[in-house]
mmCIF file with all atom_site columns, C-alpha atoms in Angstrom:
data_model
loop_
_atom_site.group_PDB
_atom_site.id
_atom_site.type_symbol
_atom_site.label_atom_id
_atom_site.label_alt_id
_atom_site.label_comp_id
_atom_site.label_asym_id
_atom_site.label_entity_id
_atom_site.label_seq_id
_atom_site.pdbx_PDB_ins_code
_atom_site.Cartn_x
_atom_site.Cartn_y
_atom_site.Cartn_z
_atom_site.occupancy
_atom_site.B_iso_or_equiv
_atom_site.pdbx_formal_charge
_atom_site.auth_seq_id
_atom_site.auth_comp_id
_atom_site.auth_asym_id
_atom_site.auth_atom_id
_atom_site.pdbx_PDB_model_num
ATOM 1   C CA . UNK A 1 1   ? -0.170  14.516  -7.918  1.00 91.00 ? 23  UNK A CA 1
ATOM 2   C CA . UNK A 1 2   ? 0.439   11.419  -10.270 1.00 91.00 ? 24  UNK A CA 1
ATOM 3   C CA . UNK A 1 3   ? -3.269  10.127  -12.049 1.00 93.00 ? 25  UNK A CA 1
ATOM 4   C CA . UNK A 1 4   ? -2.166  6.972   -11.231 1.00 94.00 ? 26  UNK A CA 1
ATOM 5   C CA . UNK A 1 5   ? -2.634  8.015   -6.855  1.00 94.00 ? 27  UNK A CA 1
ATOM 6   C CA . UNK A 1 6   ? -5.764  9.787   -8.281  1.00 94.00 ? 28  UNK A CA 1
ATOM 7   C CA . UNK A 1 7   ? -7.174  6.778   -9.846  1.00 94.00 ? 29  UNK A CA 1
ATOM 8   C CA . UNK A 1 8   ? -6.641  4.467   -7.252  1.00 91.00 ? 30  UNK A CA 1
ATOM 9   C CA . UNK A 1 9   ? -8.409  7.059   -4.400  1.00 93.00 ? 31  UNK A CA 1
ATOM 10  C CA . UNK A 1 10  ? -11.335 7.363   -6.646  1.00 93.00 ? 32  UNK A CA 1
ATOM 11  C CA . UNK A 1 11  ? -11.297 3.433   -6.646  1.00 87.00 ? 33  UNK A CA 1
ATOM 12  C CA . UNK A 1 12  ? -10.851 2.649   -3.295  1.00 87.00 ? 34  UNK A CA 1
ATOM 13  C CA . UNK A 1 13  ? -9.998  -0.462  -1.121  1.00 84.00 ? 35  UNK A CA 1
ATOM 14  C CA . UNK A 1 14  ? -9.970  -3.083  -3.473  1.00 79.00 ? 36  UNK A CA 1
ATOM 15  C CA . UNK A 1 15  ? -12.489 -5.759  -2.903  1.00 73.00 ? 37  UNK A CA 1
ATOM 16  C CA . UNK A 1 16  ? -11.371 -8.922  -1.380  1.00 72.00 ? 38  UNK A CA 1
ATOM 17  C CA . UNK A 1 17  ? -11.538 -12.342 -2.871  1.00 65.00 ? 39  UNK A CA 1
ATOM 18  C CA . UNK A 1 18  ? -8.683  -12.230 -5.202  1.00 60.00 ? 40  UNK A CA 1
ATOM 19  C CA . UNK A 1 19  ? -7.140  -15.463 -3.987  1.00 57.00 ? 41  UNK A CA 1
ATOM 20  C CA . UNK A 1 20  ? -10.297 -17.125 -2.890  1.00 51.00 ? 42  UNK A CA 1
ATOM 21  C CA . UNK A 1 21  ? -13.109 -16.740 -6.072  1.00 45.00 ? 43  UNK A CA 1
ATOM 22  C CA . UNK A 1 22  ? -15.057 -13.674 -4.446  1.00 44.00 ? 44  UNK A CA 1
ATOM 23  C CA . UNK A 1 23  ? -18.645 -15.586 -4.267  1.00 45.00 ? 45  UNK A CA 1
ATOM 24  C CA . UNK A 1 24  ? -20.130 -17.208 -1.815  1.00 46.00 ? 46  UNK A CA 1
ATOM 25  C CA . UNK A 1 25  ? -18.757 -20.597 -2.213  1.00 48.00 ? 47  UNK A CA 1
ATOM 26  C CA . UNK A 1 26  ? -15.432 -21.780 -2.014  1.00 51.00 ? 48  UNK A CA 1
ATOM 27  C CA . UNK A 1 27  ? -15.584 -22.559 -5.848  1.00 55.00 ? 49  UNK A CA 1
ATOM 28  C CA . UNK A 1 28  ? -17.226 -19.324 -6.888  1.00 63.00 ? 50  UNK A CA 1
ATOM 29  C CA . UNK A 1 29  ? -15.507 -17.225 -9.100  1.00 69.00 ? 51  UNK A CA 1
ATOM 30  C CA . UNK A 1 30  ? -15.513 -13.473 -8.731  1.00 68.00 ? 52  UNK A CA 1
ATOM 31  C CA . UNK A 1 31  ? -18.194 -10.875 -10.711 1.00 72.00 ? 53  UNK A CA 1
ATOM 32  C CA . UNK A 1 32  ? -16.893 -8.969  -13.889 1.00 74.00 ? 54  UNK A CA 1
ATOM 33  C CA . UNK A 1 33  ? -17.366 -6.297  -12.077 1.00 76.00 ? 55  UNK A CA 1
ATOM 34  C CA . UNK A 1 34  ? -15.236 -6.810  -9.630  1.00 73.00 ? 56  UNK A CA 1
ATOM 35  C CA . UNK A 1 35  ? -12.453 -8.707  -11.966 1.00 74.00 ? 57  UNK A CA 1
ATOM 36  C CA . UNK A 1 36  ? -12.754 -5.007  -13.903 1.00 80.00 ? 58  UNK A CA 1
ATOM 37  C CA . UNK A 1 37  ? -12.053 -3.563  -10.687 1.00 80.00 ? 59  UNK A CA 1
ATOM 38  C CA . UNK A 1 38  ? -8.974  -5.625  -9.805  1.00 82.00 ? 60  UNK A CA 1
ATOM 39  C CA . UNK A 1 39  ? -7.553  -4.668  -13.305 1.00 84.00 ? 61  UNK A CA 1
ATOM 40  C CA . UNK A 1 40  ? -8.094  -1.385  -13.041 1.00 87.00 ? 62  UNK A CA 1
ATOM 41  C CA . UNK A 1 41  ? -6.198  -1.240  -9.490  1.00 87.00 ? 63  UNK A CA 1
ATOM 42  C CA . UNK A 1 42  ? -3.514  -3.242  -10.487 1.00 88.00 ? 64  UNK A CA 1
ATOM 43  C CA . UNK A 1 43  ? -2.944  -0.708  -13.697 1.00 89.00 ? 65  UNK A CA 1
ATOM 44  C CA . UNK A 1 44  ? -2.753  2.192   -11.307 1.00 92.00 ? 66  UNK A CA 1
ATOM 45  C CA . UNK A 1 45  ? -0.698  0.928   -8.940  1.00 91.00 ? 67  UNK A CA 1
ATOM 46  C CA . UNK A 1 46  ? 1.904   -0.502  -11.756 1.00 92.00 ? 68  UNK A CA 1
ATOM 47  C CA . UNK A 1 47  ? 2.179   2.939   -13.072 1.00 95.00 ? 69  UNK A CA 1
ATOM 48  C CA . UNK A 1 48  ? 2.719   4.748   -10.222 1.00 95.00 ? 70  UNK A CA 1
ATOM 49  C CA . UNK A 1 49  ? 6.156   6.172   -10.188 1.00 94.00 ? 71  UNK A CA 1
ATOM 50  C CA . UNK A 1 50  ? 8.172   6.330   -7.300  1.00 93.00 ? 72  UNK A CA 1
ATOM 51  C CA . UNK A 1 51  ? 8.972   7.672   -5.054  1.00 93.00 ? 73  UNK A CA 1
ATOM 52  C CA . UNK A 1 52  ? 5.757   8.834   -4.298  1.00 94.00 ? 74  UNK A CA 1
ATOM 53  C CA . UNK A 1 53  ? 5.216   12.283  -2.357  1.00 92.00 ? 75  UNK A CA 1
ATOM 54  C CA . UNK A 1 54  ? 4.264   12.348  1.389   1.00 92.00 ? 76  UNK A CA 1
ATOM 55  C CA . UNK A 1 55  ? 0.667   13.480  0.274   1.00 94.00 ? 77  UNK A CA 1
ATOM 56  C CA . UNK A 1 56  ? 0.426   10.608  -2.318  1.00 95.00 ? 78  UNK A CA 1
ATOM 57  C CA . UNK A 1 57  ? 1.403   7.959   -0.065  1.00 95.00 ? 79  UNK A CA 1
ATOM 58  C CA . UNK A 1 58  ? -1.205  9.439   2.802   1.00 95.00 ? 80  UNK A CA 1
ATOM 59  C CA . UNK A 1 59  ? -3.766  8.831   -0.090  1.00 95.00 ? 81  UNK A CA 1
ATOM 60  C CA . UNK A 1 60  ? -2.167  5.304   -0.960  1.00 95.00 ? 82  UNK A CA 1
ATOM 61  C CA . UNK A 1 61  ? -2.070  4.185   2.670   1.00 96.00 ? 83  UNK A CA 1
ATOM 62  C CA . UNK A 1 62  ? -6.353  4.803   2.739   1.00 95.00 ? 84  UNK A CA 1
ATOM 63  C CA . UNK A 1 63  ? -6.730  2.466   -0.760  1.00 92.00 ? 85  UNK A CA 1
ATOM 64  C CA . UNK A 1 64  ? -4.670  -0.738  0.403   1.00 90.00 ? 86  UNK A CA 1
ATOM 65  C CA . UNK A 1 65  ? -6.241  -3.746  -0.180  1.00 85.00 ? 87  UNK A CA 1
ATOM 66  C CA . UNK A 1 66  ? -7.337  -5.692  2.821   1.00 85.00 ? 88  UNK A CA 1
ATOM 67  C CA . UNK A 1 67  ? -6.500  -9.690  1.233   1.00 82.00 ? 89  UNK A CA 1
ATOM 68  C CA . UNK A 1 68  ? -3.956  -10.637 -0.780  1.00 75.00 ? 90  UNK A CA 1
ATOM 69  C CA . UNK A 1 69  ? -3.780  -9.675  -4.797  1.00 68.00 ? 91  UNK A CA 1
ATOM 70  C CA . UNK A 1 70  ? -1.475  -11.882 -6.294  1.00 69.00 ? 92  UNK A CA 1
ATOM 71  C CA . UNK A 1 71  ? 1.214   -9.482  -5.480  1.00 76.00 ? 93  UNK A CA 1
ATOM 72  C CA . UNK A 1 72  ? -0.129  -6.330  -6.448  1.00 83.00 ? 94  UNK A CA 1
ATOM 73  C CA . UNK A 1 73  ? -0.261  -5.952  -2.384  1.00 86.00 ? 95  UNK A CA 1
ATOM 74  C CA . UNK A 1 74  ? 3.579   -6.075  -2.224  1.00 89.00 ? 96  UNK A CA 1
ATOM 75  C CA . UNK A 1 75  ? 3.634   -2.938  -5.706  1.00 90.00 ? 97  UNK A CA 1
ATOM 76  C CA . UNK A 1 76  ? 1.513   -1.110  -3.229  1.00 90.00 ? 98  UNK A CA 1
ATOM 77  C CA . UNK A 1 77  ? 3.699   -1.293  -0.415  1.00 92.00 ? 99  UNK A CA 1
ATOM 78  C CA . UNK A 1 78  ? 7.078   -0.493  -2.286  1.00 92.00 ? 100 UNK A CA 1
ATOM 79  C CA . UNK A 1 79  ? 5.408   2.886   -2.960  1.00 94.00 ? 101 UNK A CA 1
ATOM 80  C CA . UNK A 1 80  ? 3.906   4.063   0.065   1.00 93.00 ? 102 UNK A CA 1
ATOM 81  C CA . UNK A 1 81  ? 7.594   2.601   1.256   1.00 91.00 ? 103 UNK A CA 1
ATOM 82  C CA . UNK A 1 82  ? 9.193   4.957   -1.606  1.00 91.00 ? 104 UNK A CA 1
ATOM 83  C CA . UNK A 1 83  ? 8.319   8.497   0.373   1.00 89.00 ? 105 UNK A CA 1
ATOM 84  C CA . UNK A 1 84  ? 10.537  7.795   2.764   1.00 82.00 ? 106 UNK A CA 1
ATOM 85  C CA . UNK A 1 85  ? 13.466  7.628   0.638   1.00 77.00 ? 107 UNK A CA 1
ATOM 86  C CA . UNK A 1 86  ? 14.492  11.088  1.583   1.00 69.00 ? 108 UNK A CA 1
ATOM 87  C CA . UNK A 1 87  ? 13.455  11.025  4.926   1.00 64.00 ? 109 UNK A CA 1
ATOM 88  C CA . UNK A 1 88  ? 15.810  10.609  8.252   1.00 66.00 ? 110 UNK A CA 1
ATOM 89  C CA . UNK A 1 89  ? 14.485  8.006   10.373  1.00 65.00 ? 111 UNK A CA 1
ATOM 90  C CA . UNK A 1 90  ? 17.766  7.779   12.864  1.00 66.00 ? 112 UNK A CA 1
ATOM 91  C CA . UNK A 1 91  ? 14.989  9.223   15.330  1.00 63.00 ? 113 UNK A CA 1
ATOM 92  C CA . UNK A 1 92  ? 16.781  12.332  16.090  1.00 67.00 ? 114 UNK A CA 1
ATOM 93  C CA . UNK A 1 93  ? 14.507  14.621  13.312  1.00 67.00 ? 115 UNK A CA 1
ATOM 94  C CA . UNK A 1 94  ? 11.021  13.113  14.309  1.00 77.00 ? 116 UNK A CA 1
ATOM 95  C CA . UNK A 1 95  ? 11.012  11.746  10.859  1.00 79.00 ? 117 UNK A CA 1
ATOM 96  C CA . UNK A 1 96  ? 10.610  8.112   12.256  1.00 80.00 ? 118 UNK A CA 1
ATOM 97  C CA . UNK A 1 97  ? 7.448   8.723   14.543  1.00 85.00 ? 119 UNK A CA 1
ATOM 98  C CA . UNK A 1 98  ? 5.825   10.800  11.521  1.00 87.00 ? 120 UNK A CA 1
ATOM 99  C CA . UNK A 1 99  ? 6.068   7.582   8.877   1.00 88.00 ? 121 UNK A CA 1
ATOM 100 C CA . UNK A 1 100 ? 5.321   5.510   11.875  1.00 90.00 ? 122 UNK A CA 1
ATOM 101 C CA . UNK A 1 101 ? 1.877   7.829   12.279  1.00 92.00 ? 123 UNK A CA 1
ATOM 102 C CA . UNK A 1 102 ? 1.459   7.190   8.670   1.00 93.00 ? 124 UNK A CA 1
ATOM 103 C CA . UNK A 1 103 ? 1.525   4.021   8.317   1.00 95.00 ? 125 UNK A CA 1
ATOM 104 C CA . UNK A 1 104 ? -1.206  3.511   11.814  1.00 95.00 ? 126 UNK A CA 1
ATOM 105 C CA . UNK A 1 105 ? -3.427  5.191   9.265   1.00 95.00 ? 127 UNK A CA 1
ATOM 106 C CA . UNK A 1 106 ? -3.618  2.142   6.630   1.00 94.00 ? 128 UNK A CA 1
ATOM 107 C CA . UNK A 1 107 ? -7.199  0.834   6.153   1.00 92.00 ? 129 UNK A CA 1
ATOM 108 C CA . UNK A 1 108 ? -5.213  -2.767  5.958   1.00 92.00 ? 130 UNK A CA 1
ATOM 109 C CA . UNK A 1 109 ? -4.383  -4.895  8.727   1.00 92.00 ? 131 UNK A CA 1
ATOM 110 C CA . UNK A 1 110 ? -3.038  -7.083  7.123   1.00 91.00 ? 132 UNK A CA 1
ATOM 111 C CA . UNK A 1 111 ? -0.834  -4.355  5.115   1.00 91.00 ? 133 UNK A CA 1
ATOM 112 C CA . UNK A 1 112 ? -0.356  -2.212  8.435   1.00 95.00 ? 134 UNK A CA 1
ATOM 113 C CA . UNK A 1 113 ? 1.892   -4.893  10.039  1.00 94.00 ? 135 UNK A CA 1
ATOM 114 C CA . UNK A 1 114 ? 4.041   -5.664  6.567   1.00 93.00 ? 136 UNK A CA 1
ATOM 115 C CA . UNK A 1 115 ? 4.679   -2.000  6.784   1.00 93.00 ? 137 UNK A CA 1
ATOM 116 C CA . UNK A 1 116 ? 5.413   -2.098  10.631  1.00 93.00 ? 138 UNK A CA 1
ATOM 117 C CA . UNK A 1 117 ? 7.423   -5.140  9.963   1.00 93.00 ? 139 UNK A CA 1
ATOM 118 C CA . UNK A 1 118 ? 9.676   -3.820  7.106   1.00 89.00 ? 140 UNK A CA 1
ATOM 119 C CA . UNK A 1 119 ? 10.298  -1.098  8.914   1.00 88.00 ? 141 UNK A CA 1
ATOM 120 C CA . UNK A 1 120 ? 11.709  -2.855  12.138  1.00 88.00 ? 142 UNK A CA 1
ATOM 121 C CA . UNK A 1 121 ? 13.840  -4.815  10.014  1.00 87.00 ? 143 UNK A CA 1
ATOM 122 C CA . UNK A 1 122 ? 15.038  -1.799  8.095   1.00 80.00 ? 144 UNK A CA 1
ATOM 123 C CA . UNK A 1 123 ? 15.944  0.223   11.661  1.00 80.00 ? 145 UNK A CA 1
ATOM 124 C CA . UNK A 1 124 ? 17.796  -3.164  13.166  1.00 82.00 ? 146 UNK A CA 1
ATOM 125 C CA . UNK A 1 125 ? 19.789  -3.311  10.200  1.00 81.00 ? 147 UNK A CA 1
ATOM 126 C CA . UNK A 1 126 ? 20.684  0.557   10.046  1.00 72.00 ? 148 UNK A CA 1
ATOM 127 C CA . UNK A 1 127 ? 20.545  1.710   13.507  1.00 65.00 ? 149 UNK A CA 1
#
């Protein structure tokens, strides 16, 4: 198990705001704390190397932030993406339904349907 998986369960969801200051105004700009917080995610997920195990990427899929990040959304998906490098997903193994499972697990809406939308794409291209 990378540190880098660890340190991002033991984190969490990330907390939202990123884009729009965090406070309670439109102009507010987000705590320390939780600017410390973005860093630290973003450091994990940068160092994670890929591709990630099945049991990494069911931790991953738990942690993903819930607004956007500036792009540190997109690192996050190219990893939990990663396990399935080595995976058939023609249908015929069960392979398919099992990362589809997975990825009906993500805490993220908003990262649940980029998943389920890469996905489609992928299987219309190579199906």
């Amino acid at each position: 198990m990378q540190d880098a998986v660890l340190k991002i369960q033991k984190l969490g969801v990330p907390p939202e705001g990123f884009e729009g200051g965090g406070g309670s105004g439109d102009d507010a700009f987000p705590s320390d704390e939780t600017l410390d917080l973005w860093d630290e995610y973003q450091d994990a997920v940068v160092t994670i190397s890929q591709p990630v195990t099945w049991e990494e990427a069911e931790i991953l899929i738990k942690c993903c932030p819930t607004d956007r990040m500036a792009g540190v959304e997109w690192s996050l998906l190219h990893c939990i993406e990663s396990c399935i490098s080595n995976l058939d997903l023609s249908g015929r193994s069960g392979e398919l339904e099992k990362y589809r499972s997975l990825i009906k697990k993500c805490n993220s809406d908003m990262m649940k349907e980029m998943l389920l939308e890469r996905l489609e794409s992928y299987l219309s291209k190579h199906n």
